[in-house]
PDB file of C-alpha atoms in Angstrom:
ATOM      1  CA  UNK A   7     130.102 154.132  59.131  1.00  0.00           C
ATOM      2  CA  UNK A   8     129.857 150.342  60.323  1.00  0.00           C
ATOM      3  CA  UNK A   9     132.659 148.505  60.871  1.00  0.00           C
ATOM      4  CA  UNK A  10     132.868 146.180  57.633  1.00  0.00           C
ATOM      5  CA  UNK A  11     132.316 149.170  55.177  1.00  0.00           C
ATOM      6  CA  UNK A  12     135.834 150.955  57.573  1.00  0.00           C
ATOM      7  CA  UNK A  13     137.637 147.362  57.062  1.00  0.00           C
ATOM      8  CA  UNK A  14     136.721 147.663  53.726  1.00  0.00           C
ATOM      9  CA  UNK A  15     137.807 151.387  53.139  1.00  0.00           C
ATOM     10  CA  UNK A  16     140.903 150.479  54.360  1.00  0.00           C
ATOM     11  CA  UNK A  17     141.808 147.694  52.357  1.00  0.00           C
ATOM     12  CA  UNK A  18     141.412 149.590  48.832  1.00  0.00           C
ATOM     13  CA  UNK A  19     143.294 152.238  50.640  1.00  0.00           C
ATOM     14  CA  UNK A  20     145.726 149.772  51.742  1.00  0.00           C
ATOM     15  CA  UNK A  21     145.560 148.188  48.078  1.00  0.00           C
ATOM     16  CA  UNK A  22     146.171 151.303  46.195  1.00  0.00           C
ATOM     17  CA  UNK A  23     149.268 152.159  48.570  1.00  0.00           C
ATOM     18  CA  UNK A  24     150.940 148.868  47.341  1.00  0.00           C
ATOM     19  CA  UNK A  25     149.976 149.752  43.969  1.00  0.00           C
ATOM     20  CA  UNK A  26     152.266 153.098  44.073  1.00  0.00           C
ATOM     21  CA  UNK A  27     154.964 151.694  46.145  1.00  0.00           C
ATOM     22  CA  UNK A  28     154.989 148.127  46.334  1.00  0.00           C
ATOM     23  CA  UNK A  29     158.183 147.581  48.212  1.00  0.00           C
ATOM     24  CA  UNK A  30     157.968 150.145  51.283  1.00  0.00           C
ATOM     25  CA  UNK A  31     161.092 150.944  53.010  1.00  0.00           C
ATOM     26  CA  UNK A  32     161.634 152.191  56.172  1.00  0.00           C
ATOM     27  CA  UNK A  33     164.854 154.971  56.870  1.00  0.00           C
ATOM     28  CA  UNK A  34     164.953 153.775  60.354  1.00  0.00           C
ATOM     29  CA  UNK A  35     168.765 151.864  60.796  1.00  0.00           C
ATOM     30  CA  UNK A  36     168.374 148.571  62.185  1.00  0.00           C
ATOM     31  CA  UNK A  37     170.013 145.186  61.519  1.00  0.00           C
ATOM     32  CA  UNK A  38     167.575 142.469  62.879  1.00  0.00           C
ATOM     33  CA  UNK A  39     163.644 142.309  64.387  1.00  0.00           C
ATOM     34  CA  UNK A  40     164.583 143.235  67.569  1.00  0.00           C
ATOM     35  CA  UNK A  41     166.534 147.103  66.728  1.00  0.00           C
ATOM     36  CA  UNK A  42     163.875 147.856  63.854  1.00  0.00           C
ATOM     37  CA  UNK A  43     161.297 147.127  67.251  1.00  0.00           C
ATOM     38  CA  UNK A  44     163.223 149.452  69.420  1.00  0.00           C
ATOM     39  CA  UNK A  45     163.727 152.445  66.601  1.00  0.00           C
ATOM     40  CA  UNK A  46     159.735 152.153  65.958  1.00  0.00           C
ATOM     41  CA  UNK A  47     158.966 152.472  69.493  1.00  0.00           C
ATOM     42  CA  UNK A  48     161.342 155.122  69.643  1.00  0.00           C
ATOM     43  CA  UNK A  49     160.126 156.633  66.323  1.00  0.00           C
ATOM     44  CA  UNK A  50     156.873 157.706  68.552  1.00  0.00           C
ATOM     45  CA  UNK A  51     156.617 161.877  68.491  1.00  0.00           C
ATOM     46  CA  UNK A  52     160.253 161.860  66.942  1.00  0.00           C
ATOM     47  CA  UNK A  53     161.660 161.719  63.459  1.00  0.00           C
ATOM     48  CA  UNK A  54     163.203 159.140  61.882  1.00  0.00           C
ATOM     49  CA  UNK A  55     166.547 161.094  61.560  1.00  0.00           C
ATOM     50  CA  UNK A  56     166.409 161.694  65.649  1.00  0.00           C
ATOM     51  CA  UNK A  57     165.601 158.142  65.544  1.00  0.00           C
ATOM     52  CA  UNK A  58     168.740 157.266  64.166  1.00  0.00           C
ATOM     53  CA  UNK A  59     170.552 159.123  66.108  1.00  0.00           C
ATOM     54  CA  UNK A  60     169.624 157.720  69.164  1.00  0.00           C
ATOM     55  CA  UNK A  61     169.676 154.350  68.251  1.00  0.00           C
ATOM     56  CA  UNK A  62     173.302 154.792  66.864  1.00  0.00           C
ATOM     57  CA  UNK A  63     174.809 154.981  70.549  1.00  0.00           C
ATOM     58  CA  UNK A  64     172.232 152.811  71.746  1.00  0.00           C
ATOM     59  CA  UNK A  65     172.767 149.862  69.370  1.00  0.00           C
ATOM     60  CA  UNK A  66     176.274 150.175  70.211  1.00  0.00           C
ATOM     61  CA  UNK A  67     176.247 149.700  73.852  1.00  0.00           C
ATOM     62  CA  UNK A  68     173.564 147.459  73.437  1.00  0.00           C
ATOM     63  CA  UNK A  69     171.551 145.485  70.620  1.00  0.00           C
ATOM     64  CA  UNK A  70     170.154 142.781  72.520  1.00  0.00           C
ATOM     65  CA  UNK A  71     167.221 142.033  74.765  1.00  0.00           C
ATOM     66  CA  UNK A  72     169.717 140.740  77.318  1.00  0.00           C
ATOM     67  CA  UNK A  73     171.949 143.762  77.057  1.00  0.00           C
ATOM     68  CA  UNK A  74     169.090 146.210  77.291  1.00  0.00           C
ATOM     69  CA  UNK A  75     168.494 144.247  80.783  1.00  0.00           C
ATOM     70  CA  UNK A  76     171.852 144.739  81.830  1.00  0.00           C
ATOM     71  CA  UNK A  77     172.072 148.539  80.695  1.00  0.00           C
ATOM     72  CA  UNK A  78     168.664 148.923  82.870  1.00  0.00           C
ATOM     73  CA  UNK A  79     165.918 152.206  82.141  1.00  0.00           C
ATOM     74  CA  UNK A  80     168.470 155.001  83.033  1.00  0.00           C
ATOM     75  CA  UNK A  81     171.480 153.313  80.715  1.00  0.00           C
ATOM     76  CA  UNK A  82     168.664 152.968  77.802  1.00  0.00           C
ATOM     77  CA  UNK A  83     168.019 156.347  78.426  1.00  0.00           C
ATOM     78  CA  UNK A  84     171.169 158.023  77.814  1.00  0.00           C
ATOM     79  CA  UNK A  85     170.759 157.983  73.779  1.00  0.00           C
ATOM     80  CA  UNK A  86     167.360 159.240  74.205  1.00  0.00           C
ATOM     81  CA  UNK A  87     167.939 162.949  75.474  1.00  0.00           C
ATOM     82  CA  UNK A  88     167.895 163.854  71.866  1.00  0.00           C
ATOM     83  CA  UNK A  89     164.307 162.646  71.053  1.00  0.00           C
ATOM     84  CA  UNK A  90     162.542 164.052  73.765  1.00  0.00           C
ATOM     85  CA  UNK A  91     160.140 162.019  76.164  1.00  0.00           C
ATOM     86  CA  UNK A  92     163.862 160.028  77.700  1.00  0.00           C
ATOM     87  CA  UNK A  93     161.774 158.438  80.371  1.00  0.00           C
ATOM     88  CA  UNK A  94     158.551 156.783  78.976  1.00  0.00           C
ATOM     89  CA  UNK A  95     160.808 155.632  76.121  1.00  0.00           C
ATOM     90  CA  UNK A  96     163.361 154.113  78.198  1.00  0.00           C
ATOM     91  CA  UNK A  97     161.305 152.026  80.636  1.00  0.00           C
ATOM     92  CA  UNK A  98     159.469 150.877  77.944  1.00  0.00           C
ATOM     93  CA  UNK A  99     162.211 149.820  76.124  1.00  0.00           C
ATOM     94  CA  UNK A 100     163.769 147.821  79.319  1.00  0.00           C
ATOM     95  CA  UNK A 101     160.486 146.170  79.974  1.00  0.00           C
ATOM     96  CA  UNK A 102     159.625 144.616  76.250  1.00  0.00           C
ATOM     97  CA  UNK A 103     163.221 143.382  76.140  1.00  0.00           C
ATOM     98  CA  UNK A 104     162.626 142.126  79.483  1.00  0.00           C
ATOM     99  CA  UNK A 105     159.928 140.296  78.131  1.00  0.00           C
ATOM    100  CA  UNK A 106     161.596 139.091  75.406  1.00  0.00           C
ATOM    101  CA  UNK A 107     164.287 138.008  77.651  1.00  0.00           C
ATOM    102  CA  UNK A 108     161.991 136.590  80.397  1.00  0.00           C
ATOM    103  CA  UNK A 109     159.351 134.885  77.334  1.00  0.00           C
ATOM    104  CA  UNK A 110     160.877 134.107  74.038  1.00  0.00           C
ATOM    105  CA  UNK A 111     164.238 133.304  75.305  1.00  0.00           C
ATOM    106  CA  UNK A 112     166.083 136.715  74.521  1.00  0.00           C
ATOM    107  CA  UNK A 113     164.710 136.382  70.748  1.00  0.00           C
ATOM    108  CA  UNK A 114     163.260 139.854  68.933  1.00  0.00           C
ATOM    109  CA  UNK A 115     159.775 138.391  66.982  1.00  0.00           C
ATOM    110  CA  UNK A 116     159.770 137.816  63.717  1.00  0.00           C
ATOM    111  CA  UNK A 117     156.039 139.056  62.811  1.00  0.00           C
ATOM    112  CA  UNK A 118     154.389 141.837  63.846  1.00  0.00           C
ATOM    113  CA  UNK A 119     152.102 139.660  66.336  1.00  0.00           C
ATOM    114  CA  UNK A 120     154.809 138.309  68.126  1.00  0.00           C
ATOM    115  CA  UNK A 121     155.963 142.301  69.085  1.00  0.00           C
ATOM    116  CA  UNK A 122     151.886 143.592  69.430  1.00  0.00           C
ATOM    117  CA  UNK A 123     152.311 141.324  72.968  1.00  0.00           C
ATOM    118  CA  UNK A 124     155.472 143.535  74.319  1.00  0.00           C
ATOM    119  CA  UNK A 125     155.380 146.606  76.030  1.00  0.00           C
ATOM    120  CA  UNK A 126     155.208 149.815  74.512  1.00  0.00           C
TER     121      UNK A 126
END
């Protein structure tokens, strides 16, 4: 199939989604750009209840880029043991909020461009 007619399928698919729920909601907990980043990077091979889990303790100790940096890949870690794949997660996590500490001044992005750019 050539690429327009694929862009194309997936608008109307994209379209009719909206049509049957046009206010999507996540059930990953977060409060700002930055923790709804790190529960969908987490969210990768885990469920959304795991998720939340995780991110419970995590947010906790930690709900900035900054304080990622400070917890490092093996405090990040910690909340992870539940969700399975603790290490890949982790130093991913302490890299894009190294980024975001090192490049946009400790800020989570607003849009999904701005977070396409981090790590992970």
């Amino acid at each position: 199939m050539p690429v327009k007619m694929k862009l194309l399928a997936i608008d109307i698919c994209f379209e009719r989604l909206s049509h049957r729920q046009p206010d999507p909601q996540t059930e990953l907990d977060f409060t700002d750009p930055f923790t709804l980043l790190v529960a969908v990077v987490l969210s990768a091979q885990a469920t959304d209840v795991g998720v939340n889990k995780a991110t419970k303790g995590l947010f906790a100790a930690a709900n900035t880029p900054a304080a990622m940096v400070v917890l490092g890949s093996d405090g990040i870690s910690h909340p992870f043991r539940t969700i399975g794949r603790v290490n890949t997660k982790a130093k991913k996590g302490f890299k894009f909020s190294q980024i975001l500490v090192d490049k946009h001044d400790g800020q989570g992005p607003e849009e999904s461009s701005g977070s396409e750019a981090l790590a992970g």
